[in-house]
Amino acid sequence: PVIGVIPEDETIREAQAAKDAIIHTHPNTAAAEGYFKLAASIAGTAYVPEKQQHWAVKVWNLLWNKK
């Protein structure tokens, strides 16, 4: 079964060239949001976009269900 979809995005190539994760290099892109949604799905929580928060806070909230 498909548990998530990561949209095609040119910034993925840029992140790969920088040898860093898309959520670090381009956290406000559709691809990064796709990874956040996938992480939320795996963690069993709902994804609520919070564009102004640091990426680490987003991941922490997804993993530990903190608001």
Coordinates of C-alpha atoms in Angstrom, one line a residue:
P1 CA 0.0 0.0 0.0
V2 CA 1.0 3.6 -0.6
I3 CA 1.4 5.5 2.7
G4 CA 2.6 8.8 1.2
V5 CA 3.5 10.7 -1.9
I6 CA 6.5 13.0 -2.4
P7 CA 5.8 15.5 -5.2
E8 CA 8.5 16.0 -7.9
D9 CA 10.5 19.1 -7.1
E10 CA 13.8 20.5 -8.5
T11 CA 14.9 21.4 -5.0
I12 CA 15.3 17.7 -4.3
R13 CA 18.3 17.7 -6.7
E14 CA 19.7 20.8 -5.0
A15 CA 19.4 19.1 -1.6
Q16 CA 21.1 16.0 -3.0
A17 CA 23.9 18.1 -4.5
A18 CA 24.4 19.7 -1.1
K19 CA 24.3 16.2 0.5
D20 CA 21.6 17.3 2.9
A21 CA 17.9 16.5 3.5
I22 CA 15.3 18.5 1.6
I23 CA 13.6 19.3 5.0
H24 CA 16.9 21.1 5.9
T25 CA 17.7 22.9 2.7
H26 CA 14.2 23.8 1.5
P27 CA 11.8 23.3 4.3
N28 CA 9.0 25.3 2.8
T29 CA 8.7 23.3 -0.5
A30 CA 6.0 20.9 -1.6
A31 CA 8.5 18.0 -1.4
A32 CA 9.5 18.8 2.2
E33 CA 5.8 19.0 3.1
G34 CA 5.4 15.6 1.5
Y35 CA 8.0 14.2 3.8
F36 CA 6.4 15.9 6.8
K37 CA 3.1 14.3 5.8
L38 CA 4.7 10.9 5.4
A39 CA 6.3 11.2 8.8
A40 CA 3.0 12.2 10.4
S41 CA 1.3 9.2 8.7
I42 CA 4.0 6.8 10.0
A43 CA 3.7 8.3 13.5
G44 CA -0.1 8.1 13.4
T45 CA -0.7 11.8 13.9
A46 CA -2.3 14.5 11.8
Y47 CA 0.0 16.9 9.9
V48 CA -0.7 20.5 10.4
P49 CA 1.5 22.8 8.4
E50 CA 3.3 25.4 10.5
K51 CA 5.3 27.3 8.0
Q52 CA 7.0 29.7 10.5
Q53 CA 8.5 27.0 12.7
H54 CA 12.0 25.6 12.5
W55 CA 12.1 22.2 10.8
A56 CA 13.4 20.5 14.0
V57 CA 10.3 21.8 15.9
K58 CA 8.1 20.4 13.1
V59 CA 9.7 17.0 13.3
W60 CA 9.6 17.0 17.1
N61 CA 5.9 17.8 17.1
L62 CA 5.2 15.1 14.5
L63 CA 7.0 12.5 16.4
W64 CA 5.9 13.4 19.9
N65 CA 2.4 14.9 19.1
K66 CA 3.1 18.1 20.9
K67 CA 1.2 21.2 19.8

